[in-house]
Tab-separated table of C-alpha atoms in Angstrom:
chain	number	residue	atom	x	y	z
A	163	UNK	CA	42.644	182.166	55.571
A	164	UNK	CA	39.753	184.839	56.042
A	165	UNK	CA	37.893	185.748	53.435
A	166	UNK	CA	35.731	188.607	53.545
A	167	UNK	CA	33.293	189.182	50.665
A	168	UNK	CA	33.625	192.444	48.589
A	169	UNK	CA	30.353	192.753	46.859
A	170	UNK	CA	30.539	196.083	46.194
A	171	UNK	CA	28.773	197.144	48.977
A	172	UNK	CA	30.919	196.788	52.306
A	173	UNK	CA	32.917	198.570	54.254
A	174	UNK	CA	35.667	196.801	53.497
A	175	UNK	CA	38.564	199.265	54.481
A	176	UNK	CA	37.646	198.903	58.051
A	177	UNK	CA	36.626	195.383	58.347
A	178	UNK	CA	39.898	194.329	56.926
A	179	UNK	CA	42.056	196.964	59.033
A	180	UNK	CA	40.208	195.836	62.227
A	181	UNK	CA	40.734	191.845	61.474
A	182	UNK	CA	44.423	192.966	60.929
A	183	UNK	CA	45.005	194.914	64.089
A	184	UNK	CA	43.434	191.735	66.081
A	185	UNK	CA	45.152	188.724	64.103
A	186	UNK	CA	48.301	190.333	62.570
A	187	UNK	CA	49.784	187.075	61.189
A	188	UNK	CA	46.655	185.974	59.271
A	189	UNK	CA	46.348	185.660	55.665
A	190	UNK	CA	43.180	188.314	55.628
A	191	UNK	CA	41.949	188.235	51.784
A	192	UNK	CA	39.122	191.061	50.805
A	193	UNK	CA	37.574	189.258	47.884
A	194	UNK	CA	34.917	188.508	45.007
A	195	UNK	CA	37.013	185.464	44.084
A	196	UNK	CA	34.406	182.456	44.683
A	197	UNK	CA	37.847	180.209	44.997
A	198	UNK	CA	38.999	182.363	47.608
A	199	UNK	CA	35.808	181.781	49.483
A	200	UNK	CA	35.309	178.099	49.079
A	201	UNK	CA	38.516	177.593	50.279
A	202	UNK	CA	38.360	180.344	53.250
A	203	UNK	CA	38.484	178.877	57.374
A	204	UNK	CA	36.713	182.085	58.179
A	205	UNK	CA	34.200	184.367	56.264
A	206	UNK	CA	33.163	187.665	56.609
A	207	UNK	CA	30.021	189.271	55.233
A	208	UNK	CA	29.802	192.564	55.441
A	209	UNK	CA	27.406	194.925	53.760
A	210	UNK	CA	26.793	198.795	54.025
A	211	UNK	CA	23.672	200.488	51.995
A	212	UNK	CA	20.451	199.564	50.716
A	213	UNK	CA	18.807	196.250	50.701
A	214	UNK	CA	17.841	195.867	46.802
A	215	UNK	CA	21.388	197.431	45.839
A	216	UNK	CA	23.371	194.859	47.941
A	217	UNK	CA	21.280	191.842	46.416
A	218	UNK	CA	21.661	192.959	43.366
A	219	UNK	CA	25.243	193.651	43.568
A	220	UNK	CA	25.205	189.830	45.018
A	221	UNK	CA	23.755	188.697	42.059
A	222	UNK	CA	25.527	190.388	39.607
A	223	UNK	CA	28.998	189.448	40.907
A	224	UNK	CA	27.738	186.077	40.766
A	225	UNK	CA	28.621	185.525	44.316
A	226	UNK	CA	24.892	184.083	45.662
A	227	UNK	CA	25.899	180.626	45.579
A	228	UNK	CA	29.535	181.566	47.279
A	229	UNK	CA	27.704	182.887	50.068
A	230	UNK	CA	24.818	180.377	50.929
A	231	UNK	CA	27.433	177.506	50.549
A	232	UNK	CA	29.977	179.221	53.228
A	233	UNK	CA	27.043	180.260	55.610
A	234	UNK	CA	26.213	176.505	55.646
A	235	UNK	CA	30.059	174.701	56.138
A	236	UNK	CA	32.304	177.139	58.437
A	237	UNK	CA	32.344	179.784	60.752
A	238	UNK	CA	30.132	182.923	59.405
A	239	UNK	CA	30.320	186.598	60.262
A	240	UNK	CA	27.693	188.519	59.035
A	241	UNK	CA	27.809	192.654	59.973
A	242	UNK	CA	24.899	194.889	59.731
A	243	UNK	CA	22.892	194.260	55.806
A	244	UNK	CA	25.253	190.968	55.973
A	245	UNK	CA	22.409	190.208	58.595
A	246	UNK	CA	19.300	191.423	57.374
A	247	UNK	CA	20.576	189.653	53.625
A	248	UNK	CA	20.090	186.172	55.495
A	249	UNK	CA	16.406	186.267	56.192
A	250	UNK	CA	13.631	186.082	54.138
A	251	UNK	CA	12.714	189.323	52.829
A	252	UNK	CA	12.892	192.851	53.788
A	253	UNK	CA	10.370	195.787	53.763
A	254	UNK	CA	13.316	197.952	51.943
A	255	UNK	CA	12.245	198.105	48.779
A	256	UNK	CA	9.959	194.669	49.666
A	257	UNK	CA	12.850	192.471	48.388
A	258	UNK	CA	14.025	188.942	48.633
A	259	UNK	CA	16.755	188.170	50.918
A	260	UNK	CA	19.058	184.398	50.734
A	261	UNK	CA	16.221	182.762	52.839
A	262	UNK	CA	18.700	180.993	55.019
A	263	UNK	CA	16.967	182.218	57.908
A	264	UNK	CA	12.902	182.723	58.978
A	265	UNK	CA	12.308	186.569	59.416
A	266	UNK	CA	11.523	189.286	58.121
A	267	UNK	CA	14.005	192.805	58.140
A	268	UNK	CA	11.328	195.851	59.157
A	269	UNK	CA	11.481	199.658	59.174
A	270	UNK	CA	11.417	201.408	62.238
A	271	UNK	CA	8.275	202.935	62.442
A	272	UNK	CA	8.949	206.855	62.355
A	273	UNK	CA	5.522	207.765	64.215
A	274	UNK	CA	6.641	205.674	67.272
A	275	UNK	CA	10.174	206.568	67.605
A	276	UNK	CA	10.442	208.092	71.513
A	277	UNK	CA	12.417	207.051	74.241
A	278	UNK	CA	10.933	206.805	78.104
A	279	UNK	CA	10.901	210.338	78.487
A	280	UNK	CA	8.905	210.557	75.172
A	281	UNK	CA	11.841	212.635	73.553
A	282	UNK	CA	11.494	211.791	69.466
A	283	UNK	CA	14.584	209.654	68.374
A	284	UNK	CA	15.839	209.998	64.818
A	285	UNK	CA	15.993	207.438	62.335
A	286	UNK	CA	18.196	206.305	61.456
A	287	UNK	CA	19.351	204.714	64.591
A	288	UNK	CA	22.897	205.829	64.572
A	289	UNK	CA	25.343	206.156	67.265
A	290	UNK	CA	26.316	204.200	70.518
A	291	UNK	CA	23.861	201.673	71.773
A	292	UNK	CA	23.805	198.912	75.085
A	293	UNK	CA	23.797	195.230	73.601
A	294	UNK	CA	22.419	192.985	76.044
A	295	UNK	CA	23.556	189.375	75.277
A	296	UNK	CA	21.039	186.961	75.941
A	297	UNK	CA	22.879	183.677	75.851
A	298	UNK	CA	26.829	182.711	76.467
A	299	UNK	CA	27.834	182.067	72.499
A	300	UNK	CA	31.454	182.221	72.471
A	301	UNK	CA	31.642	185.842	70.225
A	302	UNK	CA	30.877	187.257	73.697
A	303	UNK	CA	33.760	186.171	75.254
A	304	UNK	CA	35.665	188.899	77.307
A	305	UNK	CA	32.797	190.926	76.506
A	306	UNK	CA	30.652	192.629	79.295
A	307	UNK	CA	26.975	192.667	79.325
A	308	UNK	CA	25.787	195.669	78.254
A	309	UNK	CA	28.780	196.662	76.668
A	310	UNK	CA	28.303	199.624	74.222
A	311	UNK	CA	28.164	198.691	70.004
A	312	UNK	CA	27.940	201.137	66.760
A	313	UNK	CA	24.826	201.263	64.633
A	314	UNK	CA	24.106	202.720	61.951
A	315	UNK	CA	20.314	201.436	60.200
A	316	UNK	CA	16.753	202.010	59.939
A	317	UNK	CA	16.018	198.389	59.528
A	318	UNK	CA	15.876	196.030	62.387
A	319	UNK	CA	15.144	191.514	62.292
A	320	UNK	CA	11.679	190.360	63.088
A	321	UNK	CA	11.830	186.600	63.635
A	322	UNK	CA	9.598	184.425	65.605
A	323	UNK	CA	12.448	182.113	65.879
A	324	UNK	CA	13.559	183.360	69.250
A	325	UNK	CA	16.323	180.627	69.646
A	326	UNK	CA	18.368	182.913	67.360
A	327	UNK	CA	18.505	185.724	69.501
A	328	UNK	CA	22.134	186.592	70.862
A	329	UNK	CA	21.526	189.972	71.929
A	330	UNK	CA	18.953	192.696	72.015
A	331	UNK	CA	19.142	196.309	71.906
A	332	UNK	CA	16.557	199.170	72.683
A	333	UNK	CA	15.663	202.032	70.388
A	334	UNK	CA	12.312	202.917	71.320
A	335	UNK	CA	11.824	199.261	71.385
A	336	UNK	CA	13.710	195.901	71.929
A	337	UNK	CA	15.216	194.214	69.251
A	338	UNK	CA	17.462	191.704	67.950
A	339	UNK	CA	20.677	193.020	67.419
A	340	UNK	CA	22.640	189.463	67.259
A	341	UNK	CA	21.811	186.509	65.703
A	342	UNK	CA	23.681	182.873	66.480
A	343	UNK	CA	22.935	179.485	64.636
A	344	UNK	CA	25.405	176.723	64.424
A	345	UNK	CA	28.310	178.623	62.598
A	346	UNK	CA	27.281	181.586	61.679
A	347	UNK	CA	26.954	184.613	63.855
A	348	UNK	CA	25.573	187.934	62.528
A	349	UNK	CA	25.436	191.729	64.141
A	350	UNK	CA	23.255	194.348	63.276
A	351	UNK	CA	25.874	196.907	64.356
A	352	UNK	CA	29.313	197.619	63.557
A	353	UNK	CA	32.294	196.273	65.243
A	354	UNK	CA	34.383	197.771	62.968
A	355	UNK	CA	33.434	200.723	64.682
A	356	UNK	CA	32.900	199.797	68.409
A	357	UNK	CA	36.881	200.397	69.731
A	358	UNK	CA	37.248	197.910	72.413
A	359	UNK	CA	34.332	195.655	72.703
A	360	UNK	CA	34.240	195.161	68.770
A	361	UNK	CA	37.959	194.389	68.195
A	362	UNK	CA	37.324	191.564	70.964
A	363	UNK	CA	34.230	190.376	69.233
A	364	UNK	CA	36.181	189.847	65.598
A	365	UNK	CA	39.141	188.519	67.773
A	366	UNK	CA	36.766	185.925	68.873
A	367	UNK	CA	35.533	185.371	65.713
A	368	UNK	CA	38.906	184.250	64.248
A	369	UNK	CA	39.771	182.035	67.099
A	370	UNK	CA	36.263	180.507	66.864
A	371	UNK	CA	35.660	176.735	65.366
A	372	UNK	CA	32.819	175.075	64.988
């Protein structure tokens, strides 16, 4: 079974219908059932919105412990806040994230926002972007280098723990954009959203074991 984690704050519509277009025959469960969870294969934590809102919608749903527990015991899919929520703390609203991971989630600094033709870029960084994988985890499977994602943020990771990085992406500067540790695997954009490339990203999420 996959569970992925309604807290409120996801886009849950289109996680679930992509995970259903790739894996038809699944048992696909959106849920704030901490039973469904625990006893989950797969889990998927998504998050849309602001920092302080999805913690606190976390919290309230009293789904904290749910979370940390699955990040820890079996494959782990964390899209866009369900990335920035497992590091330390985040300059949005300078809150505590679930500390599972060293760094730090910043805000793109609007004063230095130009590309190499010094053209201003908008924040928030939303559209099509390159993601250039920088290892050979197997969520990039059948996916090229440089292959085009969906973002939508204004946040990006800071981590000195550069053995983490899975991919970068550039807007106005390099970033991380992927995150890999044991089993869990987070994305600061959207696969949801990013047609091709993303459907074969989740479809090599669910075939993933660790």
């Amino acid at each position: 079974m996959i569970a992925i984690i309604d807290y409120g704050m996801g886009n849950l519509k289109s996680v679930f219908n992509a995970f259903k277009q790739v894996s038809p025959e699944a048992d696909i469960k959106v849920t704030s059932n901490p039973a469904d969870i625990k006893k989950a294969h797969h889990v998927v934590f998504p998050g849309q919105g602001a920092m302080p809102d999805c913690i606190r919608e976390l919290d309230e749903r009293n789904l904290r412990s749910s979370v940390l527990d699955a990040a820890k015991t079996k494959p782990f899919l964390g899209i866009c806040i369900g990335l920035q929520m497992l590091f330390d703390k985040s300059e949005e609203g300078n809150v505590d994230g679930l500390g599972l991971l060293s760094g730090t989630i910043k805000r793109f600094n609007n004063e230095n926002t130009a590309d190499e033709s010094g053209h201003k870029l908008k924040i928030p960084h939303m559209g099509w972007n390159e993601v250039s994988q920088t290892n050979n985890h197997p969520l990039w499977q059948n996916i090229s280098n440089n292959d085009r994602f969906y973002f939508v943020h204004s946040y990006y990771l800071e981590s000195k723990d550069k053995n983490i990085v899975s991919a970068e992406t550039s807007y106005a500067q390099k970033f991380c954009c992927a995150i890999a540790k044991e089993n869990i695997f987070a994305v600061q954009f959207h696969p949801e959203k990013s047609s091709t490339a993303g459907l074969q990203l989740i479809k090599n999420f669910v075939q993933w074991s660790v």
